[in-house]
Each structure stands twice: as structure tokens, then as C-alpha cells.
Amino acid sequence: MPILTLKEQPPVPLEAESLSPDVVAALTLDAIRALPVHLGKSRRSVGDFFEVAGPHGDELEIRGDAAKVKWIGRGMTRGRITLLGNAGMHLGSCMKGGSIEVSGNVSDWLGAEMSGGRIRVGGNAGGQVGAAYRGSLTGMTGGTILIGGSAGLEVGMRMRRGIIAVAGQARDFAGLEMKGGTILLRGGAELRTGAWISRGTIISLKPIPLLPTFSYACTYNPTFLRLYARHLSPLGFVIPHDEKDGAYERYAGDAAVPGRGEILVWKPAGS
Amino acid sequence: MLKITGGTVHDPANGVLGVVKDICIADGRIVSGVDGGRSIDATGLVVFPGGVDVHTHVAGAAMNFARGVTPENYRRAVRFIHAPDRRAGLGGITPTTFATGYMYAGMGWTTVNEAAVPILSARHTHEELHDIPILDKSSLVLMANNEIVLDLLEAGEVERARDVVAWLIWAAKAYGVKAVNPGGIVAWKSGKNASTLSAPIPGYGHLTPARIISGLAGIVDDLKMPHPLHLHGNNLGMPGNAQTTLETMKVLEGHRAHLAHLQFHAYGGDGWGTMRSEAKALAEAFNARKNLTADAGAILFGDAMTVTADGPWEHVLHGLTGRKWSNVDVENETGCGIVPYTYKERSLVNAVQWAAGLELLLLIDDPWRIFLTTDHPNGGGFWRYPELVRLLRDADHRRECLKKIPPKARGRMVLPDLDRQYTLSEIAIITSAGPARALGLSRKGHLGVGADADLALYEEKPSNGLMFEYPRYVIKGGEIVVEDGEIRAVTHGREFIARPAFDDRIEAYLRPLFEKVYTMSFDNYAVEVERLGQPDIHPCA
């Protein structure tokens, strides 16, 4: 597994879409060092910014504070990237398969428009997690994004399929214009959750402010949540679904579209 | 000097239908013979006159607006990397100016007609056309909602209207006259439309769309313009609009006219749920009316960009799709609307549209009067013409495609019953010889002595069936510009403009009107001929 250690902070963000298992798998360490990266408008090589060591393979480990390194794992289809530290914008953008693990924080556009694979972040994520790029009709269409900390604005904006789970709190507009898929908000969210949602499910385990265009439907324990619970609990995200623990209030909306999405808000027993 | 030997030549304008013969080129023209110079062995290749696109949208304010509001379209677009002799550019559904030239030429098309230019943005359009490499260009100026012209038609001052139209054509340095939704855009400015040909236009006393159509067609004929009135009729895109189109054909009796993107005007039914193709009825009526030409405006499934002066239609489309919408008001002249659109195989309406375009091409019996277009970028990108050609040449392929559309749609079209397959010579007519003739470009669309040396050489049987996708050679003005699908040389084409006769005193009439209603000064309005890179002025006679 090649191990890349960041030598020093680049003065401006470094665009490094070549840091992907698909690219490095077949390369020797010298060839990895020679891969192109862009610093502003100048073309540089990976070796200018990273120490490269270890045996080659389709797994990649990146060490150091890469908060200014953008586009890592862009469009990757297989293998694994482990980041010991932080990552910059567009991590795992458009990825189709494989997995990315980050111990620290990541910036905006994490897993934007991804269609498969898994991203797991230990710390906080920026805005537009799994979102559609500006102008695009659809955000993520598959795969799983797990965030251990909080998340920024527009989580899952225009997503169509897949799962995003956030352990901390999400900021405004989680699930904006969502068209399908599932967002699990263990720590709730700030304002306007589910605005313009047309389909899909947002689950919040904390009470959240709801838009007036969402209407209360019923209180129940949806059967499908057991399946989600079974899938997510080995990954560290527990979804309560037992009658004795409580039930979910279902809100249908967004009537402003009008949409057929839903927000499920967990209500513990006895509250 | 260049000699092309051993190729199978399709030059229908000169009655050459698939004959092996040599073509000689000197000084950018076809000549009867040359001594020395380079020669190309074209054995096994078919030789076509370079393609002529009679109706496309490649330059101007509206296209630029469309490019600007859809940056997402460029993320996955073909990239042209800057090279010493080639500018950078991006393809996609609305390619950038330089890329437009490379992509048309890369397919074997060498002349294009930009079909909708407001006079107010003519200067911009010409500068953009100038930046489209390789191709020869012409442009049509929008006239059917110009309030000065409409006021004169309302008042019955046809003589003066004719002088105004002629002055405006020359002011815009245009080649012909385009009419879009006559009266409808004027009405749209107060939130209405003009959907009945014989009903007065909102805001006018007795002026009707029919009166504008016949008035303008008559004026264009009187001015002896090389290209007849180029008409985008009323009710584009609406179910049941075939009736309007049939009425429009009656209104045009006695005049020459070109019906643009006929597919978008060929629907029956009384709503989206009952929409069907009326291509058969339209084709029958059209076949009998020899005064008309048309282009198909066929659609292909996939992404498109609807860009049209027809503002009210774009508002309808925005309501149907929920996609982003732009609306532009061009002072006293016209308007413009933009909505990105995706044609889907599983959509009943889109399947009917897809069939209607092909049906018109297959049922109109005279290939000299129906031309291949997608109304780029409205029905699909021009760079997809090779797909359209394959659909016309291969009935089996058509039947395979028909299997993918909803079964319910197949009852609303006659396409499954059509077995006609275009011959190569017929393809040469609808892509080159026919449109060149309709545009009145006597040196285009054929390979006779004296013609411009614009040619495309293709392999007859490529493995993917898309014969026109990668020409072996494209020659423009005698220079080899494309070889094996790669741009080899970047030349600069001419711009055709028309100079109709008008009474100079018309300026004295227009000047005070301008000062009253325009935001621009009269002296800055007309485009100076010096602004055009290589103007080629056609007298009107």
C-alpha cells in the first residue's frame, strides 16, 4: 500500500484528482511521484508535495493535514483510500465504488454526485455532502456516506438514491430538493430541513424545526427501518425501531413542490 | 491544387449519383482539370459536397445566454485543448464558438445558417460568427414581432414596410428574414400569445398572424431575397398544432417560404394525453405545395437545449418540466426564452416527437424540399446528425429503436409502417444540395466546375453504422481541414449577407421613431460592413 505523507501545506489549494486507487494501482512509487497535480494554474507532480513510500497496490494511505488538497478519489471505482488527517473539497466526488476512510474533518462537496462505494468520516463534514453540483439535476445516486461529526449546509441536496448518515447536527437545508434515498440525522438539523423534497426519507432522532409545508401524517414504526437498522448498526449508526423505545412522527411534504417525501422524527417512549 | 481520384461521387445537383470520377480543385474552386499538385486516392470512399445546415443556432445573445445558464453541461463535454493552431473550447449541447467550427467540420459540414438574430444583437452575433472557424456562415434576422414593421402592416403601409424590412436586413447584415411565432411574442410581452392565425393580435386592431405571415412572405419575395421567408409558425410544440400548420400553408399560397423545424408543428390530439403525430397529413399537404421547403427539426433522445425567440412556448415548457427558465425581452423587436430539456424514450410525448421528425423525412417525397436538421440545439446537438442519417438509411435499425418506446406510442404514429430507406444520393440532397439551393447559394452543395471546393469523403461501411461520424477527409475551400477525424488546418470562412434594394429616404422615417422607442441611438444601430471578417455580399435580383 503506497503511503503518501504531506510534506508541507500548499500555499493555495492543490487539485489532486490523480490520487485515486484506479490511477495508482498499476504504478511504481516513482510513477506515483510523477503523477500530475495542479497548484493554481501550474502543473506540478505528486512528489513535490508528498513523501511517497511503501509497496504499491490499489490501496492508498494519505497522512497529514490535507485540508487544502482537493478532488482526492475523484471518480474512483475500486480499492481504498485511508486519510489520517483532514481532507479538502470534493473528496470522493463522482466515485463509483471502493471506500474512503477519513480520521479528521473534510470540506464541502464530500461524495458529490457519487453513484456507489462508501465514505466514512470520523470528524465533521462541510456543506453539500452527496449533493448535486450547481445546475445538475441529481446528486448522489448510490452508495453510503457516514459522518461521525457534524455536517454543513445542503446535505444530500438533489440526491436520488443512497444513504447519508450524520452523527452530529446538520446545518440548514438538509435534503434540499431531495428526489429519493435516505438521510439519517442522529443529531437533528438546523432550519428548513427537507425544503422542496419530492421523494425520499429524512430521519431525525432529535426534534427539528419543520417547515409549515410539511403536514403531520401519523405516529408509527415503519417496517423498512428495521432493514436500515440492520445495515447501519454494524457501521456504528444505531436506529431505534422498537415499540417499547418509542415511535416516529411522520411528516409528509414538501407541499410547496408538491412532493411525496417524508420526514420521520423520533419520539422516545414517555416523552 | 488538389486532385481526388477514384472516389464514388454523389453530386445530385449535377445528376451524378454514385459515379466513380475524379474531382480537381484549384484556388478553392472545383475545376475541370489540374496539372500536378497533391492528389488523394479516394478509392473506396464516397465523395459528398460539404454539408449545409439550413437551420441552426450557433451564435448570438440567446446562445450565449444558454451557455451561461448551463455551466453543468460542460462538465462532461468534449474538450478541445489549446494547440498552436487551434483554440480551446468545449463541446456539449451548446458548444463554444471555436468548438462549433471544429465539430461541424469534423462531421463534414462546411456551411451553416444561423437562424435567429435580433437586429439589436446582430453586432454580437457577427463577432461570434467570425470566431467560428472553417465554416461559411449566414444569418437570418427576426422580423415577425418587430413593432415598427407590425405597426406598418397594421396600417396597411406595405410599400413603406418593404423599405423598412430591406433597411433592417442591411442594418443587421443578414442574409434573410426569419419569422418566429408571428405576433405571439409581441402579445407575450403582455402575458398573452397569438394562437389563432385569423384572430387579431392582442394590442392591435385588426392585424392577425396570417396577415404578418403573408405580408412578410410577400415582402421577401418582392425584395428578391436569395432565401424565402424562413418561418417558425404559431403554436410550436402544442398538441393539435398540425391544424395551424396546414392553415399556415394556405396563407402562404402564392409565396415562396421555408417552414422551419416542421416536426415541432406536426402534432394532433387535444392535449398532452392524446398527442399523436400528424406527420402523414402534413406531408401530404406539403407534397402538393411546391412553393414550400422545410427542414425536419427532428429530435433525438437525450439532452437538448431549447433556445427560441418564442418566449410564450418556453414558459409553457418550463411549466411542464420544472427545469430552469430564462426569459429575455429584446426591446421592440422580439424576445427569447431558454429551457434545458431532456427527450426521454419512455415518454409518450417525446416518442411521438421522435417519430414525427423521421416520418416527415420519410413521407415528404421530394428530398429537394425537406432538409436534415435537429433545430440545433432544440431537438439535439448538430453533432448527432450521423445518428439521424443512420435512422433514415436503415429501416431495420429504426425497427429496433421502435421497440424501446412505449407500446402505447406506436399507435400514435405511422413510423412502424414505413419501409423507405434513403439512398446515399438522397442523403447528399437533404444534407447539402437541397439546403444550398433553398438558401440560394449557387456555389454550395454541388461539385460542378466553379463550385466552392467544399467536400467530405467518408468510408461507406463503418463498423458502428455511423458513416458520417468520422470523415476520412474534409476539404473546405480547397484546403484539407480534417483528416481521419482530426483537425488538420484551421481556415476562416466567409459570411454571406444580402443587400436588398431600398429607398434611402426610409432613414428619415426611422430616425425619429428610434429616438422615441429605442434605448440605442439610431447611428449606432446598424452593423458596419467593415465589422464582418470576410463579407460576401449577395445582390438581390
mmCIF file of N, CA, C and O in Angstrom, chain B residues 497-533:
data_model
loop_
_atom_site.group_PDB
_atom_site.id
_atom_site.type_symbol
_atom_site.label_atom_id
_atom_site.label_comp_id
_atom_site.label_asym_id
_atom_site.label_seq_id
_atom_site.Cartn_x
_atom_site.Cartn_y
_atom_site.Cartn_z
ATOM 1 N N ILE B 497 -24.038 37.790 -46.850
ATOM 2 C CA ILE B 497 -25.054 38.763 -46.474
ATOM 3 C C ILE B 497 -25.785 39.210 -47.747
ATOM 4 O O ILE B 497 -25.245 39.100 -48.850
ATOM 5 N N ALA B 498 -27.009 39.670 -47.569
ATOM 6 C CA ALA B 498 -27.800 40.088 -48.727
ATOM 7 C C ALA B 498 -27.968 41.600 -48.700
ATOM 8 O O ALA B 498 -28.014 42.214 -47.641
ATOM 9 N N ARG B 499 -28.057 42.195 -49.905
ATOM 10 C CA ARG B 499 -28.203 43.647 -49.991
ATOM 11 C C ARG B 499 -29.456 43.956 -50.804
ATOM 12 O O ARG B 499 -29.384 44.172 -52.011
ATOM 13 N N PRO B 500 -30.625 43.913 -50.130
ATOM 14 C CA PRO B 500 -31.847 44.232 -50.873
ATOM 15 C C PRO B 500 -31.920 45.725 -51.151
ATOM 16 O O PRO B 500 -31.343 46.538 -50.417
ATOM 17 N N ALA B 501 -32.622 46.077 -52.198
ATOM 18 C CA ALA B 501 -32.741 47.494 -52.562
ATOM 19 C C ALA B 501 -33.776 48.179 -51.677
ATOM 20 O O ALA B 501 -34.799 47.589 -51.335
ATOM 21 N N PHE B 502 -33.483 49.408 -51.228
ATOM 22 C CA PHE B 502 -34.493 50.188 -50.507
ATOM 23 C C PHE B 502 -34.290 51.665 -50.805
ATOM 24 O O PHE B 502 -33.215 52.098 -51.242
ATOM 25 N N ASP B 503 -35.352 52.416 -50.562
ATOM 26 C CA ASP B 503 -35.329 53.852 -50.757
ATOM 27 C C ASP B 503 -34.593 54.487 -49.574
ATOM 28 O O ASP B 503 -35.002 54.319 -48.431
ATOM 29 N N ASP B 504 -33.494 55.204 -49.846
ATOM 30 C CA ASP B 504 -32.686 55.769 -48.761
ATOM 31 C C ASP B 504 -33.484 56.697 -47.849
ATOM 32 O O ASP B 504 -33.123 56.894 -46.695
ATOM 33 N N ARG B 505 -34.570 57.242 -48.375
ATOM 34 C CA ARG B 505 -35.355 58.183 -47.567
ATOM 35 C C ARG B 505 -36.003 57.498 -46.360
ATOM 36 O O ARG B 505 -36.496 58.147 -45.460
ATOM 37 N N ILE B 506 -35.977 56.156 -46.333
ATOM 38 C CA ILE B 506 -36.604 55.446 -45.223
ATOM 39 C C ILE B 506 -35.903 55.772 -43.898
ATOM 40 O O ILE B 506 -36.498 55.723 -42.837
ATOM 41 N N GLU B 507 -34.624 56.155 -43.994
ATOM 42 C CA GLU B 507 -33.895 56.514 -42.764
ATOM 43 C C GLU B 507 -34.529 57.713 -42.078
ATOM 44 O O GLU B 507 -34.573 57.788 -40.854
ATOM 45 N N ALA B 508 -35.004 58.643 -42.886
ATOM 46 C CA ALA B 508 -35.635 59.832 -42.315
ATOM 47 C C ALA B 508 -36.924 59.465 -41.580
ATOM 48 O O ALA B 508 -37.315 60.117 -40.617
ATOM 49 N N TYR B 509 -37.569 58.400 -42.041
ATOM 50 C CA TYR B 509 -38.777 57.922 -41.361
ATOM 51 C C TYR B 509 -38.405 57.197 -40.062
ATOM 52 O O TYR B 509 -39.056 57.357 -39.025
ATOM 53 N N LEU B 510 -37.344 56.407 -40.115
ATOM 54 C CA LEU B 510 -36.984 55.563 -38.968
ATOM 55 C C LEU B 510 -36.329 56.359 -37.835
ATOM 56 O O LEU B 510 -36.557 56.067 -36.661
ATOM 57 N N ARG B 511 -35.534 57.359 -38.192
ATOM 58 C CA ARG B 511 -34.743 58.053 -37.170
ATOM 59 C C ARG B 511 -35.590 58.601 -36.006
ATOM 60 O O ARG B 511 -35.312 58.285 -34.848
ATOM 61 N N PRO B 512 -36.651 59.382 -36.272
ATOM 62 C CA PRO B 512 -37.447 59.889 -35.143
ATOM 63 C C PRO B 512 -38.127 58.766 -34.345
ATOM 64 O O PRO B 512 -38.252 58.861 -33.122
ATOM 65 N N LEU B 513 -38.539 57.698 -35.054
ATOM 66 C CA LEU B 513 -39.159 56.566 -34.348
ATOM 67 C C LEU B 513 -38.171 55.976 -33.339
ATOM 68 O O LEU B 513 -38.512 55.628 -32.214
ATOM 69 N N PHE B 514 -36.941 55.861 -33.805
ATOM 70 C CA PHE B 514 -35.892 55.312 -32.951
ATOM 71 C C PHE B 514 -35.699 56.144 -31.712
ATOM 72 O O PHE B 514 -35.589 55.629 -30.598
ATOM 73 N N GLU B 515 -35.629 57.464 -31.946
ATOM 74 C CA GLU B 515 -35.368 58.322 -30.797
ATOM 75 C C GLU B 515 -36.484 58.199 -29.776
ATOM 76 O O GLU B 515 -36.271 58.348 -28.577
ATOM 77 N N LYS B 516 -37.673 57.850 -30.268
ATOM 78 C CA LYS B 516 -38.817 57.724 -29.362
ATOM 79 C C LYS B 516 -38.808 56.378 -28.624
ATOM 80 O O LYS B 516 -39.076 56.328 -27.424
ATOM 81 N N VAL B 517 -38.551 55.278 -29.301
ATOM 82 C CA VAL B 517 -38.822 53.970 -28.692
ATOM 83 C C VAL B 517 -37.586 53.116 -28.384
ATOM 84 O O VAL B 517 -37.709 52.126 -27.664
ATOM 85 N N TYR B 518 -36.433 53.435 -28.908
ATOM 86 C CA TYR B 518 -35.276 52.561 -28.660
ATOM 87 C C TYR B 518 -34.363 53.129 -27.567
ATOM 88 O O TYR B 518 -34.318 54.339 -27.365
ATOM 89 N N THR B 519 -33.644 52.252 -26.890
ATOM 90 C CA THR B 519 -32.653 52.703 -25.911
ATOM 91 C C THR B 519 -31.325 52.987 -26.597
ATOM 92 O O THR B 519 -30.398 53.494 -25.988
ATOM 93 N N MET B 520 -31.234 52.618 -27.883
ATOM 94 C CA MET B 520 -29.976 52.749 -28.605
ATOM 95 C C MET B 520 -30.110 53.880 -29.614
ATOM 96 O O MET B 520 -31.188 54.092 -30.162
ATOM 97 N N SER B 521 -29.020 54.578 -29.862
ATOM 98 C CA SER B 521 -29.138 55.668 -30.831
ATOM 99 C C SER B 521 -29.145 55.085 -32.246
ATOM 100 O O SER B 521 -28.533 54.052 -32.517
ATOM 101 N N PHE B 522 -29.860 55.765 -33.110
ATOM 102 C CA PHE B 522 -30.043 55.285 -34.477
ATOM 103 C C PHE B 522 -28.703 55.088 -35.177
ATOM 104 O O PHE B 522 -28.500 54.127 -35.917
ATOM 105 N N ASP B 523 -27.757 56.008 -34.899
ATOM 106 C CA ASP B 523 -26.471 55.935 -35.588
ATOM 107 C C ASP B 523 -25.638 54.722 -35.166
ATOM 108 O O ASP B 523 -24.745 54.305 -35.876
ATOM 109 N N ASN B 524 -25.944 54.204 -33.973
ATOM 110 C CA ASN B 524 -25.178 53.042 -33.510
ATOM 111 C C ASN B 524 -25.854 51.714 -33.831
ATOM 112 O O ASN B 524 -25.349 50.658 -33.477
ATOM 113 N N TYR B 525 -27.011 51.789 -34.457
ATOM 114 C CA TYR B 525 -27.840 50.584 -34.602
ATOM 115 C C TYR B 525 -27.325 49.635 -35.678
ATOM 116 O O TYR B 525 -27.131 48.445 -35.434
ATOM 117 N N ALA B 526 -27.100 50.176 -36.849
ATOM 118 C CA ALA B 526 -26.721 49.307 -37.965
ATOM 119 C C ALA B 526 -25.297 48.781 -37.786
ATOM 120 O O ALA B 526 -24.416 49.480 -37.294
ATOM 121 N N VAL B 527 -25.095 47.523 -38.186
ATOM 122 C CA VAL B 527 -23.764 46.916 -38.132
ATOM 123 C C VAL B 527 -22.990 47.364 -39.371
ATOM 124 O O VAL B 527 -23.489 47.245 -40.492
ATOM 125 N N GLU B 528 -21.786 47.909 -39.167
ATOM 126 C CA GLU B 528 -20.980 48.342 -40.308
ATOM 127 C C GLU B 528 -20.438 47.102 -41.022
ATOM 128 O O GLU B 528 -20.051 46.134 -40.371
ATOM 129 N N VAL B 529 -20.401 47.166 -42.325
ATOM 130 C CA VAL B 529 -19.951 46.005 -43.097
ATOM 131 C C VAL B 529 -18.486 45.700 -42.785
ATOM 132 O O VAL B 529 -18.038 44.553 -42.851
ATOM 133 N N GLU B 530 -17.742 46.732 -42.375
ATOM 134 C CA GLU B 530 -16.322 46.535 -42.040
ATOM 135 C C GLU B 530 -16.147 45.635 -40.816
ATOM 136 O O GLU B 530 -15.068 45.104 -40.581
ATOM 137 N N ARG B 531 -17.211 45.489 -40.036
ATOM 138 C CA ARG B 531 -17.108 44.656 -38.837
ATOM 139 C C ARG B 531 -17.045 43.169 -39.179
ATOM 140 O O ARG B 531 -16.626 42.362 -38.356
ATOM 141 N N LEU B 532 -17.519 42.832 -40.361
ATOM 142 C CA LEU B 532 -17.541 41.423 -40.731
ATOM 143 C C LEU B 532 -16.162 41.025 -41.237
ATOM 144 O O LEU B 532 -15.529 41.779 -41.969
ATOM 145 N N GLY B 533 -15.718 39.848 -40.835
ATOM 146 C CA GLY B 533 -14.389 39.402 -41.225
ATOM 147 C C GLY B 533 -14.249 39.287 -42.724
ATOM 148 O O GLY B 533 -13.443 39.974 -43.348
#
